[in-house]
Amino acid sequence: GAVVSQHPSRVICKSGTSVKIECRSLDFQATTMFWYRQFPKQSLMLMATSNEGSKATYEQGVEKDKFLINHASLTLSTLTVTSAHPEDSSFYICSARTGGGVINEQFFGPGTRLTVL
Amino acid sequence: DAKTTQPPSMDCAEGRAANLPCNHSTISGNEYVYWYRQIHSQGPQYIIHGLKNNETNEMASLIITEDRKSSTLILPHATLRDTAVYYCIVRVREYGGATNKLIFGTGTLLAVQP
């Protein structure tokens, strides 16, 4: 399957700081990328969908001003958690969807563990 | 709204077949059945998908009932490395559309025992 990478894999930050997470599709162009969040012992929750060159679409209850998403190219999307607080500590996972044509599949990155102190 | 129902957990002996059930009684005609798994602290891994015919690949087999209201994922010879949470998801496959997103339920925690 296609390869999706995330950086960093793990980050610890102080409360009030901002953290940027990168998601890259390594061997394909992804017109659409997705960001998920997963709390311990829970399932993945979709946060937002981003399309290259346009604004992200956020799921209900997700603050767009707190979770800034930029999808500047067909291989890179970034999620910035602004003014992070301990309750933002979570496992953040990105996913990229192959584009072009009618059929498309979705592949996931390895995740980023964010700990806010 | 949950579109699939899975048992929360299952055990399987190493080397035996693992059969993971999924109910999707409200599946639409253009929705596919997808299976992903998530090993602890990793991103989900695609396993297999199907529409109405049974499917097989190097990882697993997918058996879909004739009425498409349920399916079973089969891992033919489970190993300890197959211990993971297995997610059954239904979605349309065509590009675009609000229902094209992968929405995860609670999945089944498969524990392969030595």
GROMACS .gro file of C-alpha atoms in nm:
model
  231
    1GLY     CA    1   0.000   0.000   0.000
    2ALA     CA    2   0.087   0.365  -0.022
    3VAL     CA    3   0.312   0.517   0.246
    4VAL     CA    4   0.213   0.806   0.470
    5SER     CA    5   0.458   0.956   0.718
    6GLN     CA    6   0.413   1.185   1.016
    7HIS     CA    7   0.658   1.405   1.198
    8PRO     CA    8   0.726   1.418   1.483
    9SER     CA    9   0.626   1.079   1.616
   10ARG     CA   10   0.619   1.209   1.969
   11VAL     CA   11   0.616   1.561   2.115
   12ILE     CA   12   0.600   1.701   2.464
   13CYS     CA   13   0.524   2.068   2.510
   14LYS     CA   14   0.431   2.318   2.777
   15SER     CA   15   0.079   2.442   2.818
   16GLY     CA   16   0.010   2.750   2.608
   17THR     CA   17   0.255   2.671   2.331
   18SER     CA   18   0.171   2.572   1.974
   19VAL     CA   19   0.269   2.245   1.813
   20LYS     CA   20   0.288   2.164   1.443
   21ILE     CA   21   0.248   1.810   1.310
   22GLU     CA   22   0.340   1.725   0.951
   23CYS     CA   23   0.179   1.458   0.737
   24ARG     CA   24   0.334   1.352   0.408
   25SER     CA   25   0.230   1.112   0.136
   26LEU     CA   26   0.560   0.964   0.025
   27ASP     CA   27   0.484   0.782  -0.297
   28PHE     CA   28   0.160   0.927  -0.421
   29GLN     CA   29  -0.020   1.256  -0.454
   30ALA     CA   30  -0.300   1.308  -0.206
   31THR     CA   31  -0.563   1.558  -0.304
   32THR     CA   32  -0.742   1.491   0.023
   33MET     CA   33  -0.599   1.439   0.369
   34PHE     CA   34  -0.777   1.366   0.694
   35TRP     CA   35  -0.685   1.433   1.055
   36TYR     CA   36  -0.802   1.208   1.336
   37ARG     CA   37  -0.758   1.221   1.711
   38GLN     CA   38  -0.757   0.922   1.943
   39PHE     CA   39  -0.777   0.931   2.320
   40PRO     CA   40  -0.662   0.631   2.527
   41LYS     CA   41  -0.881   0.324   2.492
   42GLN     CA   42  -1.108   0.503   2.246
   43SER     CA   43  -1.161   0.484   1.872
   44LEU     CA   44  -1.036   0.731   1.614
   45MET     CA   45  -1.238   1.049   1.586
   46LEU     CA   46  -1.232   1.240   1.258
   47MET     CA   47  -1.137   1.603   1.317
   48ALA     CA   48  -1.120   1.752   0.972
   49THR     CA   49  -1.085   1.692   0.602
   50SER     CA   50  -0.847   1.901   0.397
   51ASN     CA   51  -0.825   1.936   0.023
   52GLU     CA   52  -0.512   2.068  -0.142
   53GLY     CA   53  -0.534   2.441  -0.200
   54SER     CA   54  -0.858   2.499  -0.014
   55LYS     CA   55  -0.981   2.545   0.341
   56ALA     CA   56  -1.029   2.243   0.561
   57THR     CA   57  -1.372   2.117   0.655
   58TYR     CA   58  -1.404   2.054   1.026
   59GLU     CA   59  -1.626   1.802   1.197
   60GLN     CA   60  -1.886   1.923   1.441
   61GLY     CA   61  -1.738   2.020   1.774
   62VAL     CA   62  -1.382   2.069   1.648
   63GLU     CA   63  -1.252   2.424   1.690
   64LYS     CA   64  -1.105   2.542   1.362
   65ASP     CA   65  -0.918   2.828   1.526
   66LYS     CA   66  -0.748   2.591   1.766
   67PHE     CA   67  -0.661   2.318   1.518
   68LEU     CA   68  -0.516   2.493   1.214
   69ILE     CA   69  -0.483   2.279   0.905
   70ASN     CA   70  -0.280   2.370   0.600
   71HIS     CA   71  -0.273   2.150   0.291
   72ALA     CA   72  -0.025   2.347   0.081
   73SER     CA   73   0.079   2.075  -0.160
   74LEU     CA   74  -0.034   1.739  -0.291
   75THR     CA   75   0.206   1.561  -0.058
   76LEU     CA   76   0.200   1.767   0.261
   77SER     CA   77  -0.061   1.866   0.518
   78THR     CA   78   0.010   2.020   0.856
   79LEU     CA   79  -0.194   2.035   1.175
   80THR     CA   80  -0.108   2.306   1.425
   81VAL     CA   81  -0.248   2.277   1.774
   82THR     CA   82  -0.251   2.635   1.897
   83SER     CA   83  -0.222   2.729   2.263
   84ALA     CA   84  -0.215   2.364   2.361
   85HIS     CA   85  -0.352   2.257   2.697
   86PRO     CA   86  -0.330   1.925   2.882
   87GLU     CA   87  -0.672   1.819   2.752
   88ASP     CA   88  -0.527   1.834   2.399
   89SER     CA   89  -0.291   1.552   2.487
   90SER     CA   90  -0.381   1.276   2.247
   91PHE     CA   91  -0.269   1.055   1.959
   92TYR     CA   92  -0.307   1.247   1.633
   93ILE     CA   93  -0.325   1.043   1.313
   94CYS     CA   94  -0.334   1.169   0.958
   95SER     CA   95  -0.461   0.988   0.654
   96ALA     CA   96  -0.416   1.053   0.286
   97ARG     CA   97  -0.645   0.951   0.007
   98THR     CA   98  -0.524   0.865  -0.336
   99GLY     CA   99  -0.689   1.078  -0.596
  100GLY     CA  100  -0.751   1.080  -0.964
  101GLY     CA  101  -1.033   0.891  -1.121
  102VAL     CA  102  -1.339   0.741  -0.963
  103ILE     CA  103  -1.188   0.494  -0.721
  104ASN     CA  104  -0.975   0.608  -0.431
  105GLU     CA  105  -0.831   0.447  -0.121
  106GLN     CA  106  -0.719   0.588   0.211
  107PHE     CA  107  -0.392   0.518   0.394
  108PHE     CA  108  -0.285   0.619   0.742
  109GLY     CA  109   0.027   0.761   0.898
  110PRO     CA  110   0.190   0.612   1.208
  111GLY     CA  111   0.049   0.879   1.439
  112THR     CA  112   0.193   1.153   1.661
  113ARG     CA  113   0.172   1.129   2.039
  114LEU     CA  114   0.120   1.478   2.185
  115THR     CA  115   0.167   1.533   2.556
  116VAL     CA  116   0.093   1.878   2.695
  117LEU     CA  117   0.233   1.944   3.040
  118ASP     CA  118  -2.464   0.715   1.399
  119ALA     CA  119  -2.305   0.372   1.414
  120LYS     CA  120  -2.336   0.197   1.080
  121THR     CA  121  -2.162  -0.122   1.188
  122THR     CA  122  -2.179  -0.343   1.495
  123GLN     CA  123  -1.887  -0.553   1.613
  124PRO     CA  124  -1.820  -0.756   1.928
  125PRO     CA  125  -1.591  -0.561   2.161
  126SER     CA  126  -1.338  -0.841   2.199
  127MET     CA  127  -1.243  -1.190   2.084
  128ASP     CA  128  -0.975  -1.442   2.161
  129CYS     CA  129  -0.806  -1.673   1.916
  130ALA     CA  130  -0.539  -1.939   1.954
  131GLU     CA  131  -0.218  -1.887   1.764
  132GLY     CA  132  -0.216  -2.078   1.436
  133ARG     CA  133  -0.593  -2.108   1.422
  134ALA     CA  134  -0.829  -1.909   1.202
  135ALA     CA  135  -0.970  -1.590   1.346
  136ASN     CA  136  -1.323  -1.507   1.231
  137LEU     CA  137  -1.432  -1.152   1.308
  138PRO     CA  138  -1.800  -1.073   1.250
  139CYS     CA  139  -1.954  -0.741   1.154
  140ASN     CA  140  -2.319  -0.642   1.119
  141HIS     CA  141  -2.410  -0.364   0.877
  142SER     CA  142  -2.783  -0.410   0.833
  143THR     CA  143  -2.842  -0.059   0.695
  144ILE     CA  144  -2.575  -0.075   0.427
  145SER     CA  145  -2.665   0.101   0.103
  146GLY     CA  146  -2.623  -0.046  -0.240
  147ASN     CA  147  -2.323   0.170  -0.325
  148GLU     CA  148  -2.142   0.123   0.006
  149TYR     CA  149  -1.841  -0.099   0.034
  150VAL     CA  150  -1.731  -0.291   0.343
  151TYR     CA  151  -1.380  -0.199   0.455
  152TRP     CA  152  -1.163  -0.359   0.720
  153TYR     CA  153  -0.874  -0.187   0.892
  154ARG     CA  154  -0.676  -0.288   1.195
  155GLN     CA  155  -0.480  -0.088   1.451
  156ILE     CA  156  -0.195  -0.236   1.643
  157HIS     CA  157  -0.133  -0.061   1.973
  158SER     CA  158   0.003   0.294   1.933
  159GLN     CA  159   0.020   0.273   1.554
  160GLY     CA  160  -0.190   0.413   1.272
  161PRO     CA  161  -0.464   0.197   1.119
  162GLN     CA  162  -0.360  -0.050   0.853
  163TYR     CA  163  -0.578  -0.132   0.554
  164ILE     CA  164  -0.668  -0.501   0.531
  165ILE     CA  165  -0.932  -0.560   0.267
  166HIS     CA  166  -1.255  -0.433   0.121
  167GLY     CA  167  -1.547  -0.566  -0.082
  168LEU     CA  168  -1.885  -0.482  -0.227
  169LYS     CA  169  -2.079  -0.807  -0.255
  170ASN     CA  170  -1.844  -1.079  -0.371
  171ASN     CA  171  -1.610  -1.257  -0.133
  172GLU     CA  172  -1.257  -1.122  -0.149
  173THR     CA  173  -0.917  -1.264  -0.059
  174ASN     CA  174  -0.571  -1.112  -0.044
  175GLU     CA  175  -0.242  -1.197   0.121
  176MET     CA  176  -0.363  -1.081   0.458
  177ALA     CA  177  -0.720  -1.204   0.491
  178SER     CA  178  -1.047  -1.314   0.337
  179LEU     CA  179  -1.371  -1.121   0.346
  180ILE     CA  180  -1.699  -1.308   0.335
  181ILE     CA  181  -2.008  -1.095   0.270
  182THR     CA  182  -2.355  -1.244   0.309
  183GLU     CA  183  -2.583  -1.248   0.010
  184ASP     CA  184  -2.811  -0.981   0.159
  185ARG     CA  185  -2.497  -0.776   0.246
  186LYS     CA  186  -2.621  -0.714   0.597
  187SER     CA  187  -2.321  -0.876   0.759
  188SER     CA  188  -1.968  -0.985   0.684
  189THR     CA  189  -1.683  -1.183   0.835
  190LEU     CA  190  -1.315  -1.110   0.821
  191ILE     CA  191  -1.105  -1.426   0.828
  192LEU     CA  192  -0.740  -1.438   0.925
  193PRO     CA  193  -0.654  -1.793   0.819
  194HIS     CA  194  -0.361  -1.857   1.052
  195ALA     CA  195  -0.351  -1.602   1.331
  196THR     CA  196  -0.015  -1.508   1.482
  197LEU     CA  197   0.069  -1.309   1.792
  198ARG     CA  198   0.141  -1.011   1.567
  199ASP     CA  199  -0.223  -1.011   1.458
  200THR     CA  200  -0.328  -0.893   1.804
  201ALA     CA  201  -0.495  -0.559   1.730
  202VAL     CA  202  -0.824  -0.372   1.717
  203TYR     CA  203  -1.009  -0.458   1.396
  204TYR     CA  204  -1.246  -0.202   1.249
  205CYS     CA  205  -1.528  -0.277   1.006
  206ILE     CA  206  -1.639   0.033   0.817
  207VAL     CA  207  -1.891   0.091   0.541
  208ARG     CA  208  -1.850   0.377   0.300
  209VAL     CA  209  -1.904   0.473  -0.057
  210ARG     CA  210  -1.592   0.439  -0.267
  211GLU     CA  211  -1.647   0.698  -0.533
  212TYR     CA  212  -1.438   1.013  -0.517
  213GLY     CA  213  -1.599   1.301  -0.334
  214GLY     CA  214  -1.924   1.313  -0.144
  215ALA     CA  215  -1.997   1.354   0.225
  216THR     CA  216  -2.026   0.980   0.281
  217ASN     CA  217  -1.681   0.910   0.146
  218LYS     CA  218  -1.515   0.960   0.483
  219LEU     CA  219  -1.388   0.670   0.692
  220ILE     CA  220  -1.576   0.688   1.021
  221PHE     CA  221  -1.446   0.448   1.283
  222GLY     CA  222  -1.663   0.263   1.532
  223THR     CA  223  -1.535   0.090   1.842
  224GLY     CA  224  -1.398  -0.218   1.664
  225THR     CA  225  -1.309  -0.563   1.796
  226LEU     CA  226  -1.001  -0.621   2.006
  227LEU     CA  227  -0.859  -0.950   1.884
  228ALA     CA  228  -0.623  -1.113   2.130
  229VAL     CA  229  -0.421  -1.397   1.980
  230GLN     CA  230  -0.314  -1.634   2.255
  231PRO     CA  231   0.004  -1.845   2.241
   0.00000   0.00000   0.00000
